[in-house]
Amino acid sequence: MTLTEKILARAAGKPRVEAGDNVWVKADVLMTHDVCGPGTIGVFKREFGQDAKVWDRNKVVIIPDHYIFTADSKSNRNVDILRDFVQEQEIPYFYDVIDDPKGHWVFDPAKGKLNRQYGSRYAGVCHTALPQKGHTRPGEILFGTDSHTCMAGAFNEFATGIGNTDAGFVMGTGKLLLKVPETMHFRLEGALQPGVMAKDIILHCIGEIGFDGATYRAMQFDGPGVPSLSMDDRMTIANMAIEAGGKNGIFEFDAQTQAFVDYRCKLNGTKPNYEPVTRDQNEKFVYDKTVDLSKLEPTVACHPDPGQRKLARELESVKLDRAYIGSCTGGKTSDFLEIARMLRGKRVVIDTFGVPATPEIVHDLQSARWGDQTVWEILVAAGVQMTENAGCAACLGGPVDTFGRMNSPMKCISATNRNFPGRMGHKESQVFLASPATVAASALTGKITDPRAYLPN
Ligand code: SF4
């Protein structure tokens, strides 16, 4: 069996499963957020009753993160709906925007968009917050009401996005009927060259198969190239499995996975035990591809979908209006460190927005010092508009007052993960997906730029 099949077999209580089998699996964690949480709660109450209790209050994780820093009152109200439900159900893992359990969330535009407006428990973008808060464990099943839930496949678990109806059902029963996906195999060999990042690996793979090339399939990443990839790198790759239509993305378990998960579970007091899955001799793949990481170059997915692959050096005539650094995919500490390395002592020439994925990342950047400046100060000095209000922000457009949203037709190079028309705001805008290094180099020149000419010594 493949890694995905092994996890699904175990969760179904069967000795083995095959692609195409329909099986009932037990959920280990159900995550929802402010956009889909209220709808999921509505389905749960409609189907199980107004007084029903969730199947296991310790396995439901609720993370407001999407439409948070906006004056849109309906969006603010969604956070209050989550808070009311959490209190009614006594759910311990709720990462509220505010500290007062009886309060109401209201964003105050008068305080500006750059300065922190959240309380001490707020956790930021759900997919980045889940591992940071100790909710991702090898061998487990994670369902989330968000398509990029597949990011947790970096931790050797089966993680996939589901709709509100399915999530309402999981909330009530802890189970879901799933068809076992076929598995596509991506064997990674070699090591990345300077200026080439994990984002280039996944943009390359999606370019090979197209934005629907993995529809309802598992994308398994393994091979001798994996140990050189950090957990942040693996998260970037697993996150974008859905951009090829994948049901999930999954990595092998290794010492790095173990160190990360053990540390985070201990730090947060979450469940510490888990059982990873390892590879079999007799895996059946529907597709098999070897990717030599040393041959990859800085890669861009052009408008209008993540499969429109080109090399950055082929696009140097494309003029840009904006650069954006952020999201679960491209707003991690390591992403910002790479950008700071490239921008240090220089100045961007186009509007450049920086949105860390989580408050922990804000803290990292504001406390890490390079010489007499923090990394945050280096980015600000280079002209990046950095906000402390960690969250999804303009990655998915959002209400019109969202930080970094494209409210007119423009061209943007972005470290995010999705570029279908209208994704980041105006429907006539164009989004070019790239690595943090390519975004940084492009922000310095105002056109799409191969970062290798701009690497510091
Ligand atoms: S940052 Fe973007 S991709 Fe990630 S969860 Fe938020 S909206 Fe989705």
Short mmCIF file of C-alpha atoms and ligand atoms in Angstrom, two decimals:
data_model
loop_
_atom_site.label_atom_id
_atom_site.label_comp_id
_atom_site.label_asym_id
_atom_site.label_seq_id
_atom_site.Cartn_x
_atom_site.Cartn_y
_atom_site.Cartn_z
CA MET A 1 0.00 0.00 0.00
CA THR A 2 1.04 3.63 -0.46
CA LEU A 3 1.41 5.99 2.51
CA THR A 4 -2.11 7.34 1.96
CA GLU A 5 -3.64 3.87 1.63
CA LYS A 6 -1.95 2.73 4.82
CA ILE A 7 -3.38 5.62 6.83
CA LEU A 8 -6.86 5.17 5.38
CA ALA A 9 -6.79 1.42 6.01
CA ARG A 10 -5.86 1.95 9.62
CA ALA A 11 -8.50 4.66 10.12
CA ALA A 12 -11.08 2.34 8.56
CA GLY A 13 -10.09 -0.59 10.79
CA LYS A 14 -9.17 -2.74 7.78
CA PRO A 15 -5.99 -4.72 7.09
CA ARG A 16 -5.72 -3.19 3.62
CA VAL A 17 -7.50 -0.92 1.15
CA GLU A 18 -7.05 -0.23 -2.55
CA ALA A 19 -7.57 2.85 -4.68
CA GLY A 20 -11.26 3.10 -5.51
CA ASP A 21 -12.50 1.43 -2.30
CA ASN A 22 -15.12 3.37 -0.35
CA VAL A 23 -14.38 3.28 3.36
CA TRP A 24 -15.64 4.90 6.55
CA VAL A 25 -12.70 6.48 8.32
CA LYS A 26 -12.37 7.93 11.82
CA ALA A 27 -11.22 11.53 12.08
CA ASP A 28 -8.42 12.47 14.46
CA VAL A 29 -8.88 16.22 14.09
CA LEU A 30 -11.57 18.41 12.51
CA MET A 31 -10.52 21.99 11.85
CA THR A 32 -12.75 24.85 10.81
CA HIS A 33 -12.38 28.63 10.52
CA ASP A 34 -14.39 31.84 10.40
CA VAL A 35 -15.53 31.50 6.79
CA CYS A 36 -16.82 27.92 6.88
CA GLY A 37 -17.27 27.44 10.64
CA PRO A 38 -20.66 29.18 10.93
CA GLY A 39 -22.01 27.15 7.99
CA THR A 40 -20.62 23.91 9.42
CA ILE A 41 -22.18 24.66 12.79
CA GLY A 42 -25.49 25.36 11.03
CA VAL A 43 -25.40 21.96 9.28
CA PHE A 44 -24.41 20.21 12.53
CA LYS A 45 -27.31 21.77 14.46
CA ARG A 46 -29.82 21.18 11.69
CA GLU A 47 -28.92 17.50 11.35
CA PHE A 48 -28.10 16.55 14.94
CA GLY A 49 -30.33 18.94 16.89
CA GLN A 50 -29.97 22.30 18.63
CA ASP A 51 -28.71 20.67 21.83
CA ALA A 52 -26.37 18.14 20.16
CA LYS A 53 -22.78 17.85 21.33
CA VAL A 54 -19.78 17.47 19.02
CA TRP A 55 -18.42 13.89 18.86
CA ASP A 56 -15.23 14.77 20.74
CA ARG A 57 -14.62 18.30 21.96
CA ASN A 58 -10.84 17.65 22.16
CA LYS A 59 -10.68 16.84 18.45
CA VAL A 60 -12.37 19.96 17.10
CA VAL A 61 -9.98 22.84 16.44
CA ILE A 62 -11.40 26.26 15.54
CA ILE A 63 -9.12 28.93 14.09
CA PRO A 64 -10.48 32.29 12.90
CA ASP A 65 -8.03 33.60 10.30
CA HIS A 66 -9.62 34.58 6.98
CA TYR A 67 -11.72 37.77 7.07
CA ILE A 68 -10.48 39.14 10.38
CA PHE A 69 -8.85 42.54 9.97
CA THR A 70 -11.73 44.18 8.15
CA ALA A 71 -14.45 46.57 9.22
CA ASP A 72 -17.00 44.37 7.45
CA SER A 73 -19.50 43.71 10.24
CA LYS A 74 -20.70 40.35 8.90
CA SER A 75 -17.13 39.08 8.86
CA ASN A 76 -16.56 40.29 12.44
CA ARG A 77 -19.82 38.62 13.47
CA ASN A 78 -18.58 35.25 12.15
CA VAL A 79 -15.88 35.25 14.83
CA ASP A 80 -18.56 35.86 17.50
CA ILE A 81 -20.60 32.90 16.17
CA LEU A 82 -17.54 30.68 16.60
CA ARG A 83 -16.96 31.97 20.15
CA ASP A 84 -20.59 31.29 21.16
CA PHE A 85 -20.38 27.74 19.79
CA VAL A 86 -17.06 27.05 21.51
CA GLN A 87 -18.53 28.13 24.87
CA GLU A 88 -21.66 26.06 24.37
CA GLN A 89 -19.59 22.98 23.45
CA GLU A 90 -16.68 23.62 25.85
CA ILE A 91 -14.15 23.20 23.04
CA PRO A 92 -10.62 23.80 24.37
CA TYR A 93 -8.84 24.47 21.08
CA PHE A 94 -10.26 27.82 19.97
CA TYR A 95 -7.75 30.46 18.91
CA ASP A 96 -9.92 33.53 19.40
CA VAL A 97 -9.06 36.95 17.99
CA ILE A 98 -9.84 38.61 21.34
CA ASP A 99 -9.13 37.60 24.93
CA ASP A 100 -12.52 38.41 26.48
CA PRO A 101 -14.69 35.27 26.23
CA LYS A 102 -17.80 37.45 26.58
CA GLY A 103 -16.61 40.12 24.16
CA HIS A 104 -17.34 40.88 20.51
CA TRP A 105 -14.73 41.15 17.81
CA VAL A 106 -14.68 44.53 16.07
CA PHE A 107 -11.78 45.60 13.86
CA ASP A 108 -10.92 49.27 14.35
CA PRO A 109 -9.74 50.86 11.07
CA ALA A 110 -8.71 54.00 12.99
CA LYS A 111 -5.82 52.04 14.51
CA GLY A 112 -4.47 51.40 11.02
CA LYS A 113 -3.76 48.13 9.26
CA LEU A 114 -0.16 47.65 10.34
CA ASN A 115 -0.41 47.51 14.12
CA ARG A 116 -1.49 44.43 16.02
CA GLN A 117 -5.18 44.23 16.87
CA TYR A 118 -5.48 40.72 18.32
CA GLY A 119 -5.33 39.11 21.74
CA SER A 120 -2.99 36.55 23.26
CA ARG A 121 -4.63 33.37 21.94
CA TYR A 122 -5.01 34.38 18.30
CA ALA A 123 -3.05 31.94 16.09
CA GLY A 124 -3.23 33.28 12.51
CA VAL A 125 -3.60 31.24 9.31
CA CYS A 126 -5.08 27.83 10.19
CA HIS A 127 -2.73 25.62 8.16
CA THR A 128 0.38 27.23 9.62
CA ALA A 129 -1.15 27.46 13.09
CA LEU A 130 -2.17 23.78 13.24
CA PRO A 131 1.42 22.45 13.32
CA GLN A 132 2.65 25.34 15.47
CA LYS A 133 -0.05 24.59 18.06
CA GLY A 134 0.61 20.83 18.07
CA HIS A 135 -2.39 19.54 16.09
CA THR A 136 -0.58 17.74 13.26
CA ARG A 137 0.65 14.19 13.90
CA PRO A 138 2.01 11.46 11.61
CA GLY A 139 -0.36 8.67 10.65
CA GLU A 140 -3.48 10.65 11.61
CA ILE A 141 -6.50 11.87 9.65
CA LEU A 142 -7.10 15.61 9.58
CA PHE A 143 -10.20 17.05 7.98
CA GLY A 144 -10.52 20.80 7.52
CA THR A 145 -13.11 23.03 5.93
CA ASP A 146 -10.49 24.53 3.68
CA SER A 147 -8.88 23.24 0.52
CA HIS A 148 -5.31 23.86 1.69
CA THR A 149 -5.76 21.52 4.66
CA CYS A 150 -3.56 19.22 2.54
CA MET A 151 -0.57 21.22 3.87
CA ALA A 152 -0.46 18.94 6.94
CA GLY A 153 0.56 16.08 4.65
CA ALA A 154 4.07 17.42 5.26
CA PHE A 155 3.81 15.63 8.62
CA ASN A 156 3.09 12.18 7.16
CA GLU A 157 -0.64 12.41 7.79
CA PHE A 158 -3.72 12.21 5.60
CA ALA A 159 -5.05 15.75 5.51
CA THR A 160 -7.73 16.99 3.16
CA GLY A 161 -10.26 19.75 2.71
CA ILE A 162 -13.97 19.00 3.01
CA GLY A 163 -17.15 21.02 2.55
CA ASN A 164 -19.45 22.31 5.28
CA THR A 165 -21.95 19.45 4.88
CA ASP A 166 -19.29 16.78 5.35
CA ALA A 167 -17.75 18.78 8.19
CA GLY A 168 -21.13 19.05 9.95
CA PHE A 169 -21.40 15.27 9.68
CA VAL A 170 -17.87 14.74 11.05
CA MET A 171 -18.69 17.14 13.89
CA GLY A 172 -21.59 14.92 14.91
CA THR A 173 -20.11 11.47 14.29
CA GLY A 174 -16.31 11.68 14.01
CA LYS A 175 -16.48 9.69 10.77
CA LEU A 176 -16.58 10.24 7.04
CA LEU A 177 -17.09 8.04 3.97
CA LEU A 178 -14.11 8.41 1.62
CA LYS A 179 -13.09 6.93 -1.69
CA VAL A 180 -9.45 5.84 -1.46
CA PRO A 181 -7.54 7.98 -3.98
CA GLU A 182 -5.03 6.66 -6.50
CA THR A 183 -1.49 7.75 -5.69
CA MET A 184 0.87 9.76 -7.91
CA HIS A 185 4.52 9.33 -7.00
CA PHE A 186 7.05 12.16 -7.06
CA ARG A 187 10.51 10.89 -6.20
CA LEU A 188 12.76 13.81 -5.29
CA GLU A 189 16.49 13.43 -5.91
CA GLY A 190 19.46 15.78 -5.51
CA ALA A 191 19.44 19.16 -3.77
CA LEU A 192 18.19 22.63 -4.71
CA GLN A 193 20.67 25.17 -6.10
CA PRO A 194 20.99 28.63 -4.44
CA GLY A 195 18.05 30.86 -5.36
CA VAL A 196 15.75 27.89 -5.97
CA MET A 197 13.19 27.08 -3.28
CA ALA A 198 10.55 24.53 -2.31
CA LYS A 199 7.94 26.64 -4.09
CA ASP A 200 9.81 26.04 -7.34
CA ILE A 201 9.56 22.27 -6.77
CA ILE A 202 5.79 22.29 -6.46
CA LEU A 203 5.29 24.81 -9.28
CA HIS A 204 7.43 22.54 -11.44
CA CYS A 205 5.38 19.44 -10.52
CA ILE A 206 2.05 21.17 -11.12
CA GLY A 207 3.38 22.43 -14.44
CA GLU A 208 4.15 18.83 -15.41
CA ILE A 209 0.60 17.59 -14.85
CA GLY A 210 -1.57 20.71 -15.12
CA PHE A 211 -3.88 22.33 -12.58
CA ASP A 212 -6.26 19.36 -12.73
CA GLY A 213 -3.62 16.65 -13.25
CA ALA A 214 -3.97 15.17 -9.77
CA THR A 215 -7.74 15.45 -9.44
CA TYR A 216 -8.88 13.22 -6.55
CA ARG A 217 -5.43 11.67 -6.31
CA ALA A 218 -2.82 11.54 -3.56
CA MET A 219 0.53 13.16 -4.37
CA GLN A 220 3.27 11.27 -2.54
CA PHE A 221 6.67 12.98 -2.21
CA ASP A 222 9.64 10.90 -1.11
CA GLY A 223 13.17 9.96 -2.12
CA PRO A 224 16.74 10.97 -1.27
CA GLY A 225 16.03 14.66 -1.95
CA VAL A 226 13.56 14.98 0.92
CA PRO A 227 15.94 15.08 3.93
CA SER A 228 17.44 18.33 2.58
CA LEU A 229 14.00 19.95 2.72
CA SER A 230 12.97 21.63 5.98
CA MET A 231 9.51 21.11 7.45
CA ASP A 232 8.61 24.59 6.13
CA ASP A 233 9.69 23.43 2.66
CA ARG A 234 7.58 20.29 2.88
CA MET A 235 4.59 22.35 4.04
CA THR A 236 4.93 24.60 0.97
CA ILE A 237 4.89 21.55 -1.30
CA ALA A 238 2.06 19.63 0.40
CA ASN A 239 0.00 22.84 0.61
CA MET A 240 -0.18 23.13 -3.16
CA ALA A 241 -1.24 19.55 -3.90
CA ILE A 242 -4.75 20.97 -4.20
CA GLU A 243 -3.53 23.35 -6.92
CA ALA A 244 -3.22 20.27 -9.13
CA GLY A 245 -6.60 19.04 -7.87
CA GLY A 246 -4.99 16.58 -5.43
CA LYS A 247 -7.01 14.99 -2.67
CA ASN A 248 -3.93 15.17 -0.45
CA GLY A 249 -0.17 15.54 -0.53
CA ILE A 250 1.98 13.39 1.72
CA PHE A 251 5.62 13.06 2.77
CA GLU A 252 7.54 10.22 4.40
CA PHE A 253 8.21 10.38 8.13
CA ASP A 254 11.80 11.09 9.21
CA ALA A 255 13.82 12.46 12.12
CA GLN A 256 12.94 16.06 11.17
CA THR A 257 9.22 15.25 11.23
CA GLN A 258 9.60 13.58 14.60
CA ALA A 259 11.60 16.44 16.12
CA PHE A 260 9.09 19.05 14.92
CA VAL A 261 5.96 17.18 16.00
CA ASP A 262 7.34 16.06 19.38
CA TYR A 263 8.49 19.58 20.21
CA ARG A 264 5.19 21.20 19.22
CA CYS A 265 2.99 18.67 21.01
CA LYS A 266 5.04 19.02 24.19
CA LEU A 267 5.11 22.82 23.98
CA ASN A 268 1.34 23.02 23.63
CA GLY A 269 0.36 20.07 25.81
CA THR A 270 -1.47 18.35 22.96
CA LYS A 271 -1.67 14.59 22.39
CA PRO A 272 1.96 13.40 22.21
CA ASN A 273 1.60 9.87 20.82
CA TYR A 274 1.21 8.91 17.17
CA GLU A 275 2.05 6.12 14.77
CA PRO A 276 3.75 7.11 11.50
CA VAL A 277 3.36 5.15 8.27
CA THR A 278 6.36 3.91 6.32
CA ARG A 279 6.77 2.83 2.72
CA ASP A 280 6.04 -0.69 1.45
CA GLN A 281 7.87 -2.56 -1.30
CA ASN A 282 4.68 -3.10 -3.27
CA GLU A 283 3.21 0.40 -3.64
CA LYS A 284 1.00 0.83 -6.70
CA PHE A 285 1.23 4.22 -8.37
CA VAL A 286 -0.88 5.63 -11.14
CA TYR A 287 1.96 7.99 -12.11
CA ASP A 288 5.66 7.93 -11.35
CA LYS A 289 8.02 10.87 -11.81
CA THR A 290 11.56 11.51 -10.67
CA VAL A 291 12.42 15.16 -10.08
CA ASP A 292 16.12 16.10 -9.94
CA LEU A 293 16.07 19.08 -7.58
CA SER A 294 19.52 20.24 -8.72
CA LYS A 295 18.16 20.88 -12.24
CA LEU A 296 15.23 23.06 -11.19
CA GLU A 297 15.27 26.79 -11.86
CA PRO A 298 13.21 29.65 -10.37
CA THR A 299 9.71 28.93 -11.66
CA VAL A 300 6.54 30.99 -12.02
CA ALA A 301 2.89 30.01 -12.47
CA CYS A 302 1.40 32.63 -14.77
CA HIS A 303 -2.14 33.98 -14.87
CA PRO A 304 -4.75 32.44 -14.93
CA ASP A 305 -4.04 29.14 -13.15
CA PRO A 306 -1.31 27.40 -11.11
CA GLY A 307 -0.45 25.05 -13.99
CA GLN A 308 0.76 27.84 -16.33
CA ARG A 309 4.42 27.10 -15.71
CA LYS A 310 7.27 29.20 -17.07
CA LEU A 311 10.78 29.90 -15.87
CA ALA A 312 11.32 33.29 -14.20
CA ARG A 313 14.08 34.08 -16.73
CA GLU A 314 11.59 33.65 -19.59
CA LEU A 315 9.30 36.33 -18.15
CA GLU A 316 11.63 39.25 -17.65
CA SER A 317 9.56 41.46 -19.94
CA VAL A 318 6.52 41.24 -17.65
CA LYS A 319 6.16 44.53 -15.76
CA LEU A 320 4.58 44.37 -12.33
CA ASP A 321 2.50 46.74 -10.21
CA ARG A 322 2.72 44.91 -6.93
CA ALA A 323 4.49 42.22 -4.92
CA TYR A 324 2.87 40.23 -2.13
CA ILE A 325 4.50 38.03 0.48
CA GLY A 326 2.26 36.04 2.76
CA SER A 327 -0.25 33.18 3.20
CA CYS A 328 0.07 29.68 4.61
CA THR A 329 2.32 28.84 1.66
CA GLY A 330 4.62 31.84 1.50
CA GLY A 331 4.28 33.69 4.82
CA LYS A 332 6.35 31.46 7.09
CA THR A 333 9.44 32.57 9.02
CA SER A 334 11.81 30.89 6.56
CA ASP A 335 10.07 32.64 3.64
CA PHE A 336 10.54 36.06 5.22
CA LEU A 337 14.16 35.28 6.13
CA GLU A 338 14.90 34.54 2.48
CA ILE A 339 13.23 37.79 1.44
CA ALA A 340 15.11 39.79 4.07
CA ARG A 341 18.38 38.23 2.91
CA MET A 342 17.69 39.46 -0.62
CA LEU A 343 16.32 42.89 0.27
CA ARG A 344 18.80 43.81 2.99
CA GLY A 345 20.29 47.23 2.25
CA LYS A 346 18.20 47.60 -0.93
CA ARG A 347 14.85 49.17 -1.75
CA VAL A 348 11.80 47.78 -3.56
CA VAL A 349 10.48 49.78 -6.52
CA ILE A 350 6.84 48.59 -6.50
CA ASP A 351 4.21 48.39 -3.75
CA THR A 352 5.22 45.38 -1.67
CA PHE A 353 3.03 43.92 1.07
CA GLY A 354 4.21 41.53 3.77
CA VAL A 355 1.72 39.50 5.82
CA PRO A 356 3.19 36.91 8.20
CA ALA A 357 0.98 33.84 8.48
CA THR A 358 0.90 33.73 12.28
CA PRO A 359 1.64 35.92 15.33
CA GLU A 360 4.49 33.54 16.18
CA ILE A 361 6.10 34.45 12.85
CA VAL A 362 5.65 38.17 13.61
CA HIS A 363 7.43 37.54 16.89
CA ASP A 364 10.24 35.59 15.18
CA LEU A 365 10.86 38.39 12.69
CA GLN A 366 10.71 41.12 15.32
CA SER A 367 13.13 39.32 17.63
CA ALA A 368 15.70 37.88 15.20
CA ARG A 369 18.57 40.35 14.85
CA TRP A 370 21.00 40.58 11.95
CA GLY A 371 23.62 43.08 13.07
CA ASP A 372 21.96 46.12 14.59
CA GLN A 373 18.56 45.55 12.95
CA THR A 374 15.79 43.03 13.43
CA VAL A 375 14.66 41.11 10.36
CA TRP A 376 11.40 43.05 10.58
CA GLU A 377 13.29 46.35 10.50
CA ILE A 378 15.33 45.18 7.50
CA LEU A 379 12.14 44.45 5.59
CA VAL A 380 10.53 47.77 6.55
CA ALA A 381 13.72 49.67 5.64
CA ALA A 382 13.61 48.00 2.21
CA GLY A 383 10.12 49.44 1.69
CA VAL A 384 8.00 46.36 2.47
CA GLN A 385 4.69 47.31 4.12
CA MET A 386 4.74 44.80 6.95
CA THR A 387 1.59 44.23 8.99
CA GLU A 388 1.52 42.63 12.44
CA ASN A 389 -2.04 41.51 11.74
CA ALA A 390 -1.16 37.96 10.73
CA GLY A 391 -3.85 36.19 8.72
CA CYS A 392 -5.03 35.31 5.25
CA ALA A 393 -5.35 38.98 4.22
CA ALA A 394 -5.35 39.45 0.42
CA CYS A 395 -4.42 35.84 -0.43
CA LEU A 396 -8.09 35.29 -1.20
CA GLY A 397 -9.10 38.89 -1.85
CA GLY A 398 -11.53 39.33 1.02
CA PRO A 399 -13.62 42.40 1.84
CA VAL A 400 -12.66 45.54 -0.01
CA ASP A 401 -10.68 47.03 2.91
CA THR A 402 -8.42 43.96 3.24
CA PHE A 403 -4.69 44.74 3.53
CA GLY A 404 -2.95 44.25 0.17
CA ARG A 405 -6.17 43.47 -1.75
CA MET A 406 -6.05 44.32 -5.46
CA ASN A 407 -8.95 46.70 -5.94
CA SER A 408 -8.13 47.58 -9.55
CA PRO A 409 -6.72 45.60 -12.50
CA MET A 410 -3.01 45.14 -11.87
CA LYS A 411 -0.22 42.60 -12.13
CA CYS A 412 1.10 41.12 -8.93
CA ILE A 413 3.85 38.65 -8.20
CA SER A 414 2.90 36.67 -5.13
CA ALA A 415 4.30 34.08 -2.76
CA THR A 416 0.75 32.70 -2.29
CA ASN A 417 -0.65 29.50 -3.77
CA ARG A 418 -3.59 30.24 -6.08
CA ASN A 419 -4.04 32.60 -9.02
CA PHE A 420 -7.38 31.94 -10.65
CA PRO A 421 -9.04 35.16 -11.92
CA GLY A 422 -10.20 37.37 -9.06
CA ARG A 423 -8.41 35.34 -6.39
CA MET A 424 -6.66 38.34 -4.84
CA GLY A 425 -9.36 40.91 -5.55
CA HIS A 426 -10.17 42.54 -8.87
CA LYS A 427 -11.28 40.00 -11.46
CA GLU A 428 -9.17 41.59 -14.18
CA SER A 429 -6.00 41.55 -12.12
CA GLN A 430 -3.27 39.02 -12.87
CA VAL A 431 -1.38 37.04 -10.25
CA PHE A 432 1.97 35.35 -10.91
CA LEU A 433 2.86 32.73 -8.30
CA ALA A 434 6.52 32.44 -7.37
CA SER A 435 8.95 31.62 -4.58
CA PRO A 436 9.76 34.22 -1.92
CA ALA A 437 13.19 34.70 -3.56
CA THR A 438 11.63 35.41 -6.97
CA VAL A 439 9.06 37.75 -5.39
CA ALA A 440 11.88 39.64 -3.63
CA ALA A 441 14.02 39.98 -6.78
CA SER A 442 10.97 41.10 -8.77
CA ALA A 443 10.08 43.70 -6.13
CA LEU A 444 13.57 45.14 -6.58
CA THR A 445 13.26 45.51 -10.36
CA GLY A 446 9.51 46.00 -10.94
CA LYS A 447 9.39 43.11 -13.40
CA ILE A 448 9.49 39.35 -13.10
CA THR A 449 13.09 38.58 -12.24
CA ASP A 450 15.20 35.47 -11.79
CA PRO A 451 16.53 35.83 -8.22
CA ARG A 452 19.86 34.16 -8.92
CA ALA A 453 21.39 37.42 -10.13
CA TYR A 454 20.38 39.11 -6.85
CA LEU A 455 21.61 36.62 -4.29
CA PRO A 456 23.76 38.17 -1.56
CA ASN A 457 27.31 36.86 -1.18
S1 SF4 B 1 -3.58 32.08 3.49
FE1 SF4 B 1 -4.71 31.86 1.57
S2 SF4 B 1 -4.55 29.74 0.97
FE2 SF4 B 1 -3.93 29.88 3.13
S3 SF4 B 1 -5.80 29.45 4.27
FE3 SF4 B 1 -5.70 31.65 4.02
S4 SF4 B 1 -6.84 32.11 2.16
FE4 SF4 B 1 -6.42 29.92 2.17
#
